[in-house]
């Protein structure tokens, strides 16, 4: 059994550096099992437990500016089912239930080897991915680099002149992709006036207060106390800046790029992305997809279909700053081979690329075999360390078991 060290410690650190796009709650888990009506969900608290367990599956009904609804692929992937009884063992099933897992799937070569649904979540339903959405940006960034549309060593303002005069504008694309662009990490999503709360007004997660504009909120990102390229300051503004740049260099809105990617992976169900105060999109948290299509996305990565730049940047950990960040050593003492780049995590010694989002939304893509493991969960807070450890241990155990 894999112990909580390399992988789990990394995402624990992620929770320290970014409170996530959603609010934690002191409400006990037992409240969920007491039941509540939809009419009880306050529009200023839909991200809190237990309400987010419903809102995450119906996010377009709660976000301030709505979503872009994008169609399923016209050539959906051919899916087979060959359920392996030895994957979801009684012990794993107990962990899935205790971890508030509402969606779990294991896939290889478009064959579903295991699946699990709970908490009212069913096949074909969409769920908000939170920060697992960021990996979609990383994939599209890699494609743009391969196409010669973007140079990772160029400044962001080279491609989006509107960023002139801002910290993000002066940052190199590669640094933005690694979350070390020199802007401060977002935090405190509860208090009006805080950087986290003000940001969420722009991306639709706060339904009160006047926005200043999505692009303006990116330009207004404050400087970190650390220089560019030296510290892992995890911020949604990095991701959304990349999305605006990708739209500019491709000559298409980001939602169209996402739709084309969804077509390429053979998505079976519609996919959505949250709109911003400018009418653009926020892929830092706002992609909604079905469990099957989330797993297909992970498989797309696992099968090496993204392109050269995406994998090359993740393989090259020489510029990774995660483990140069002060304080990281104590948390990640055994995890030196886990890094962050292209808006994704990489377990180098295990050849696993993974995404991670608040409340436990994750895909694990095994580059050795093409096996993909996906989780959609409803934790009572952004990052529950105990449940996080269970998820990471079980994901790697399943992959290593199937490798044999």
XYZ file of C-alpha atoms in Angstrom:
404
model
C 0.000 0.000 0.000
C 1.294 3.448 -0.883
C 1.804 5.565 2.210
C 0.804 9.226 2.463
C 3.995 10.939 1.383
C 4.803 11.795 -2.188
C 1.419 12.324 -3.765
C -0.766 13.158 -0.813
C 1.680 15.641 0.637
C 1.781 17.537 -2.640
C -1.920 18.153 -2.774
C -1.996 18.938 0.931
C 0.502 21.642 0.063
C -1.798 22.762 -2.746
C -4.557 23.208 -0.210
C -2.228 25.311 1.931
C -1.253 27.565 -0.916
C -4.719 27.915 -2.416
C -7.879 27.824 -0.382
C -9.565 26.689 -3.581
C -12.324 28.438 -5.482
C -14.996 27.273 -3.099
C -15.755 27.914 0.536
C -15.126 25.509 3.340
C -17.784 25.084 6.011
C -17.885 24.264 9.707
C -21.206 22.458 9.242
C -20.761 18.793 10.225
C -21.091 16.061 7.628
C -24.090 14.686 9.472
C -26.123 17.633 8.142
C -25.989 16.125 4.655
C -27.668 12.942 5.856
C -30.400 14.875 7.643
C -31.615 16.094 4.271
C -32.605 19.527 3.019
C -34.731 20.973 0.240
C -33.335 22.796 -2.780
C -35.239 25.904 -1.727
C -33.103 26.026 1.427
C -29.892 26.631 -0.554
C -28.823 30.281 -0.146
C -27.345 31.871 -3.253
C -24.532 33.253 -1.121
C -23.729 29.863 0.388
C -24.196 27.324 -2.398
C -20.491 26.473 -2.191
C -20.789 25.440 1.450
C -21.507 22.024 2.926
C -23.943 20.415 2.599
C -25.422 22.519 -0.208
C -22.516 22.107 -2.618
C -23.257 18.394 -2.853
C -26.297 19.419 -4.890
C -24.960 22.616 -6.438
C -21.891 20.856 -7.841
C -24.206 18.741 -10.008
C -26.368 21.715 -11.050
C -23.827 24.520 -11.034
C -25.360 26.433 -13.944
C -28.359 27.161 -11.731
C -26.166 28.929 -9.189
C -23.280 30.702 -10.901
C -23.899 34.381 -11.492
C -23.316 34.649 -15.243
C -24.445 31.202 -16.365
C -22.502 28.765 -18.531
C -21.732 28.018 -22.147
C -23.369 24.698 -23.007
C -21.316 22.732 -25.540
C -22.472 19.607 -27.399
C -21.330 16.029 -27.117
C -18.917 14.805 -29.759
C -20.378 13.963 -33.154
C -18.052 10.939 -33.114
C -18.281 9.660 -29.539
C -15.630 7.227 -28.376
C -16.644 3.607 -28.658
C -17.033 2.480 -25.052
C -16.977 -1.106 -23.871
C -17.708 -2.443 -20.402
C -15.622 -5.247 -18.908
C -16.178 -4.796 -15.193
C -13.407 -6.395 -13.143
C -14.736 -7.589 -9.799
C -11.278 -7.471 -8.244
C -10.963 -3.675 -8.601
C -13.782 -2.426 -6.382
C -13.188 -4.810 -3.524
C -15.341 -4.623 -0.380
C -12.579 -2.576 1.257
C -12.404 -0.128 -1.643
C -16.187 0.159 -1.783
C -16.217 1.061 1.902
C -13.586 3.739 1.232
C -15.577 5.148 -1.678
C -18.629 5.505 0.544
C -16.779 6.976 3.517
C -14.948 9.399 1.205
C -18.234 10.813 -0.189
C -17.322 9.552 -3.662
C -20.258 10.063 -6.007
C -18.392 9.028 -9.143
C -15.470 6.619 -9.609
C -14.285 5.061 -12.852
C -11.357 3.027 -14.101
C -10.720 2.834 -17.843
C -8.199 1.393 -20.274
C -8.423 1.546 -24.063
C -11.958 2.993 -23.785
C -13.043 -0.044 -21.787
C -14.644 0.668 -18.419
C -13.134 -1.731 -15.901
C -14.900 -0.349 -12.823
C -17.471 2.305 -11.953
C -19.342 3.548 -8.911
C -22.097 6.148 -8.461
C -23.595 7.554 -5.260
C -25.117 10.684 -3.624
C -27.711 11.045 -6.394
C -25.110 11.224 -9.161
C -25.838 9.085 -12.210
C -24.449 8.291 -15.651
C -24.623 11.295 -17.969
C -24.998 13.896 -15.223
C -22.515 16.776 -15.239
C -20.392 17.786 -12.266
C -18.268 20.861 -11.618
C -14.567 19.975 -11.763
C -13.279 22.883 -9.673
C -9.493 23.194 -10.180
C -9.290 19.921 -12.093
C -10.518 22.175 -14.926
C -7.033 23.706 -15.048
C -5.569 20.624 -16.718
C -7.779 21.297 -19.759
C -5.952 24.626 -20.089
C -2.605 22.861 -19.784
C -3.543 20.448 -22.562
C -4.628 23.279 -24.870
C -1.496 25.247 -24.011
C 0.649 22.284 -25.023
C -1.148 22.076 -28.345
C -0.626 25.801 -28.974
C 3.097 25.457 -28.257
C 3.372 22.519 -30.655
C 1.585 24.562 -33.319
C 4.052 27.424 -32.913
C 1.361 29.779 -31.665
C 2.905 30.311 -28.234
C 6.480 30.463 -26.932
C 6.705 29.492 -23.267
C 9.630 31.896 -22.869
C 7.675 34.902 -24.138
C 5.887 37.391 -21.921
C 2.106 37.182 -21.661
C 1.680 40.724 -22.962
C 3.321 39.616 -26.221
C 0.118 37.755 -27.043
C -2.398 39.808 -25.096
C -1.338 43.494 -25.204
C -4.225 44.343 -22.882
C -2.063 42.904 -20.071
C 0.568 45.608 -20.556
C 1.545 47.209 -17.267
C 0.448 44.277 -15.105
C 2.460 41.648 -13.259
C 0.775 38.905 -15.238
C 1.564 40.731 -18.477
C 5.274 40.846 -17.654
C 5.372 37.179 -16.633
C 6.613 34.476 -18.980
C 4.013 32.016 -20.229
C 5.996 29.128 -18.761
C 5.950 30.733 -15.325
C 2.221 31.337 -15.520
C 1.756 27.663 -16.426
C 3.827 26.651 -13.362
C 2.012 29.019 -10.974
C 5.176 31.004 -10.261
C 4.317 34.134 -12.227
C 4.961 36.519 -9.356
C 1.331 37.250 -8.417
C 0.034 36.472 -4.959
C -1.970 33.369 -4.168
C -5.690 33.893 -3.774
C -7.198 33.350 -0.353
C -10.078 34.279 1.974
C -13.116 33.727 -0.197
C -15.521 34.676 2.574
C -14.894 38.369 3.219
C -16.010 41.110 0.794
C -12.960 43.094 -0.195
C -10.530 40.181 0.173
C -8.647 39.122 -2.940
C -10.421 35.764 -3.109
C -13.910 37.178 -2.688
C -13.347 39.971 -5.208
C -11.996 37.467 -7.739
C -15.004 35.200 -7.313
C -17.315 38.098 -8.214
C -15.706 38.063 -11.671
C -16.046 34.334 -12.283
C -19.610 33.949 -11.066
C -19.090 32.338 -7.687
C -20.266 35.361 -5.677
C -23.737 36.644 -6.393
C -23.458 40.009 -4.644
C -21.264 43.055 -5.210
C -20.379 44.861 -8.414
C -17.678 43.280 -10.612
C -14.870 45.294 -12.201
C -14.425 42.944 -15.166
C -12.675 39.608 -15.562
C -9.729 41.003 -17.539
C -9.346 43.908 -15.122
C -9.295 41.484 -12.196
C -6.435 39.581 -13.850
C -4.554 42.810 -14.565
C -5.100 43.956 -10.981
C -3.540 40.820 -9.475
C -1.210 41.935 -6.715
C 2.466 41.112 -6.562
C 3.610 38.228 -4.443
C 6.419 38.961 -2.038
C 8.378 36.423 -4.070
C 9.989 37.012 -7.452
C 8.792 35.309 -10.604
C 10.144 31.801 -10.947
C 10.990 31.338 -7.285
C 7.790 30.418 -5.476
C 4.623 28.413 -6.124
C 1.834 30.974 -5.677
C -1.273 29.074 -6.781
C -3.821 31.462 -8.308
C -6.824 31.142 -10.608
C -5.764 34.366 -12.313
C -2.826 32.515 -13.869
C -5.130 29.945 -15.445
C -7.694 32.404 -16.745
C -4.936 34.588 -18.212
C -3.707 31.567 -20.171
C -7.257 30.933 -21.415
C -7.540 34.497 -22.736
C -4.167 34.164 -24.441
C -5.121 30.826 -25.994
C -8.289 32.400 -27.356
C -6.298 35.288 -28.836
C -3.607 33.224 -30.573
C -6.104 30.699 -31.914
C -8.542 33.371 -33.075
C -11.390 31.575 -31.285
C -13.112 32.016 -27.934
C -11.922 29.596 -25.293
C -15.273 27.825 -25.138
C -14.818 26.889 -28.810
C -11.352 25.504 -28.088
C -12.835 23.461 -25.255
C -15.618 22.221 -27.504
C -13.105 21.139 -30.156
C -11.092 19.279 -27.512
C -14.268 17.606 -26.302
C -14.956 16.534 -29.874
C -11.415 15.118 -30.135
C -11.694 12.971 -27.012
C -15.056 11.629 -28.167
C -17.157 13.018 -25.335
C -20.504 11.247 -24.925
C -22.316 13.986 -23.030
C -22.525 17.780 -23.259
C -19.851 19.819 -21.492
C -20.208 23.253 -19.902
C -17.942 26.102 -18.871
C -18.758 29.016 -16.585
C -19.024 32.529 -17.983
C -17.316 35.527 -16.407
C -18.392 39.116 -15.840
C -16.875 39.947 -19.261
C -18.737 37.151 -21.044
C -15.506 35.196 -21.444
C -14.892 31.929 -19.572
C -13.232 30.763 -16.361
C -11.546 27.385 -16.800
C -9.722 27.883 -13.507
C -12.698 26.120 -11.885
C -15.679 26.256 -14.198
C -15.748 23.166 -16.428
C -18.663 20.771 -15.875
C -18.570 17.302 -17.383
C -19.817 13.753 -16.869
C -17.762 11.084 -15.128
C -17.364 9.142 -18.377
C -16.124 12.180 -20.277
C -13.818 13.237 -17.431
C -12.292 9.764 -17.575
C -12.012 9.959 -21.373
C -10.129 13.245 -20.928
C -7.747 11.532 -18.531
C -7.346 8.686 -21.009
C -6.528 11.195 -23.771
C -3.583 12.290 -21.637
C -2.639 8.740 -20.615
C -2.480 7.614 -24.242
C 0.001 10.348 -25.181
C -2.393 12.185 -27.498
C -1.882 15.712 -26.175
C 1.303 16.563 -28.052
C 5.012 16.912 -27.382
C 5.225 20.164 -25.408
C 2.771 19.157 -22.676
C 4.673 15.987 -21.797
C 8.115 17.514 -22.313
C 7.426 20.329 -19.847
C 6.164 17.904 -17.219
C 9.129 15.570 -17.727
C 11.588 18.468 -17.327
C 11.471 19.213 -13.629
C 14.599 21.382 -13.633
C 12.499 24.551 -13.471
C 9.981 23.224 -10.960
C 9.696 25.578 -7.979
C 7.257 23.602 -5.875
C 10.023 22.026 -3.847
C 12.099 25.191 -3.706
C 9.237 26.909 -1.945
C 10.088 27.698 1.705
C 8.256 25.354 4.057
C 7.601 22.758 1.395
C 10.378 20.537 2.677
C 8.559 19.779 5.920
C 5.377 18.784 4.087
C 7.011 17.042 1.140
C 10.082 15.453 2.685
C 9.525 12.214 0.762
C 8.051 13.688 -2.403
C 10.888 15.270 -4.337
C 9.916 13.640 -7.628
C 6.410 15.142 -7.727
C 6.169 18.403 -9.639
C 3.766 20.923 -11.126
C 3.745 22.319 -14.655
C 1.317 22.925 -17.527
C -1.435 23.336 -14.918
C -1.021 19.677 -13.915
C 0.747 17.469 -11.383
C 3.302 14.791 -12.296
C 4.492 11.834 -10.238
C 7.698 11.380 -12.171
C 8.906 8.053 -10.774
C 5.474 6.502 -11.359
C 4.817 8.224 -14.714
C 1.386 9.422 -13.596
C -0.061 12.809 -14.571
C -2.985 13.973 -12.518
C -5.395 16.831 -12.030
C -6.882 17.875 -8.716
C -9.816 20.063 -7.751
C -11.548 21.160 -4.575
C -13.793 18.600 -2.891
C -11.892 15.740 -4.542
C -12.286 15.983 -8.319
C -9.304 14.163 -9.886
C -8.075 12.108 -12.807
C -4.933 9.972 -12.729
C -3.382 9.174 -16.122
C -0.836 6.362 -16.267
C 1.602 7.039 -19.094
C 2.988 3.502 -18.970
C -0.227 1.604 -19.679
C -2.903 4.149 -20.554
C -4.921 3.255 -17.456
C -7.023 6.126 -16.107
C -8.651 6.445 -12.696
C -11.167 9.243 -12.055
C -12.886 10.509 -8.903
C -15.767 12.933 -8.377
C -16.309 13.553 -4.664
C -18.295 15.692 -2.252
C -16.001 16.410 0.650
C -17.335 18.764 3.297
C -14.398 21.121 2.778
C -12.033 22.024 -0.063
C -9.370 19.608 1.021
C -9.998 16.953 3.642
C -6.499 15.584 4.422
C -7.733 12.167 5.512
C -9.980 11.664 2.492
C -7.307 13.091 0.238
C -4.855 10.487 1.478
C -7.345 7.692 0.840
C -8.044 8.903 -2.706
C -4.381 9.178 -3.631
C -3.481 5.844 -2.125
C -6.374 4.031 -3.802
C -5.731 5.614 -7.211
C -2.087 4.564 -7.289
C -2.895 1.142 -5.867
C -5.423 0.476 -8.627
C -2.984 1.585 -11.320
C -0.120 -0.487 -9.932
C -2.369 -3.514 -9.513
C -3.582 -3.327 -13.109
C -0.035 -2.804 -14.399
C 0.710 -6.326 -13.221
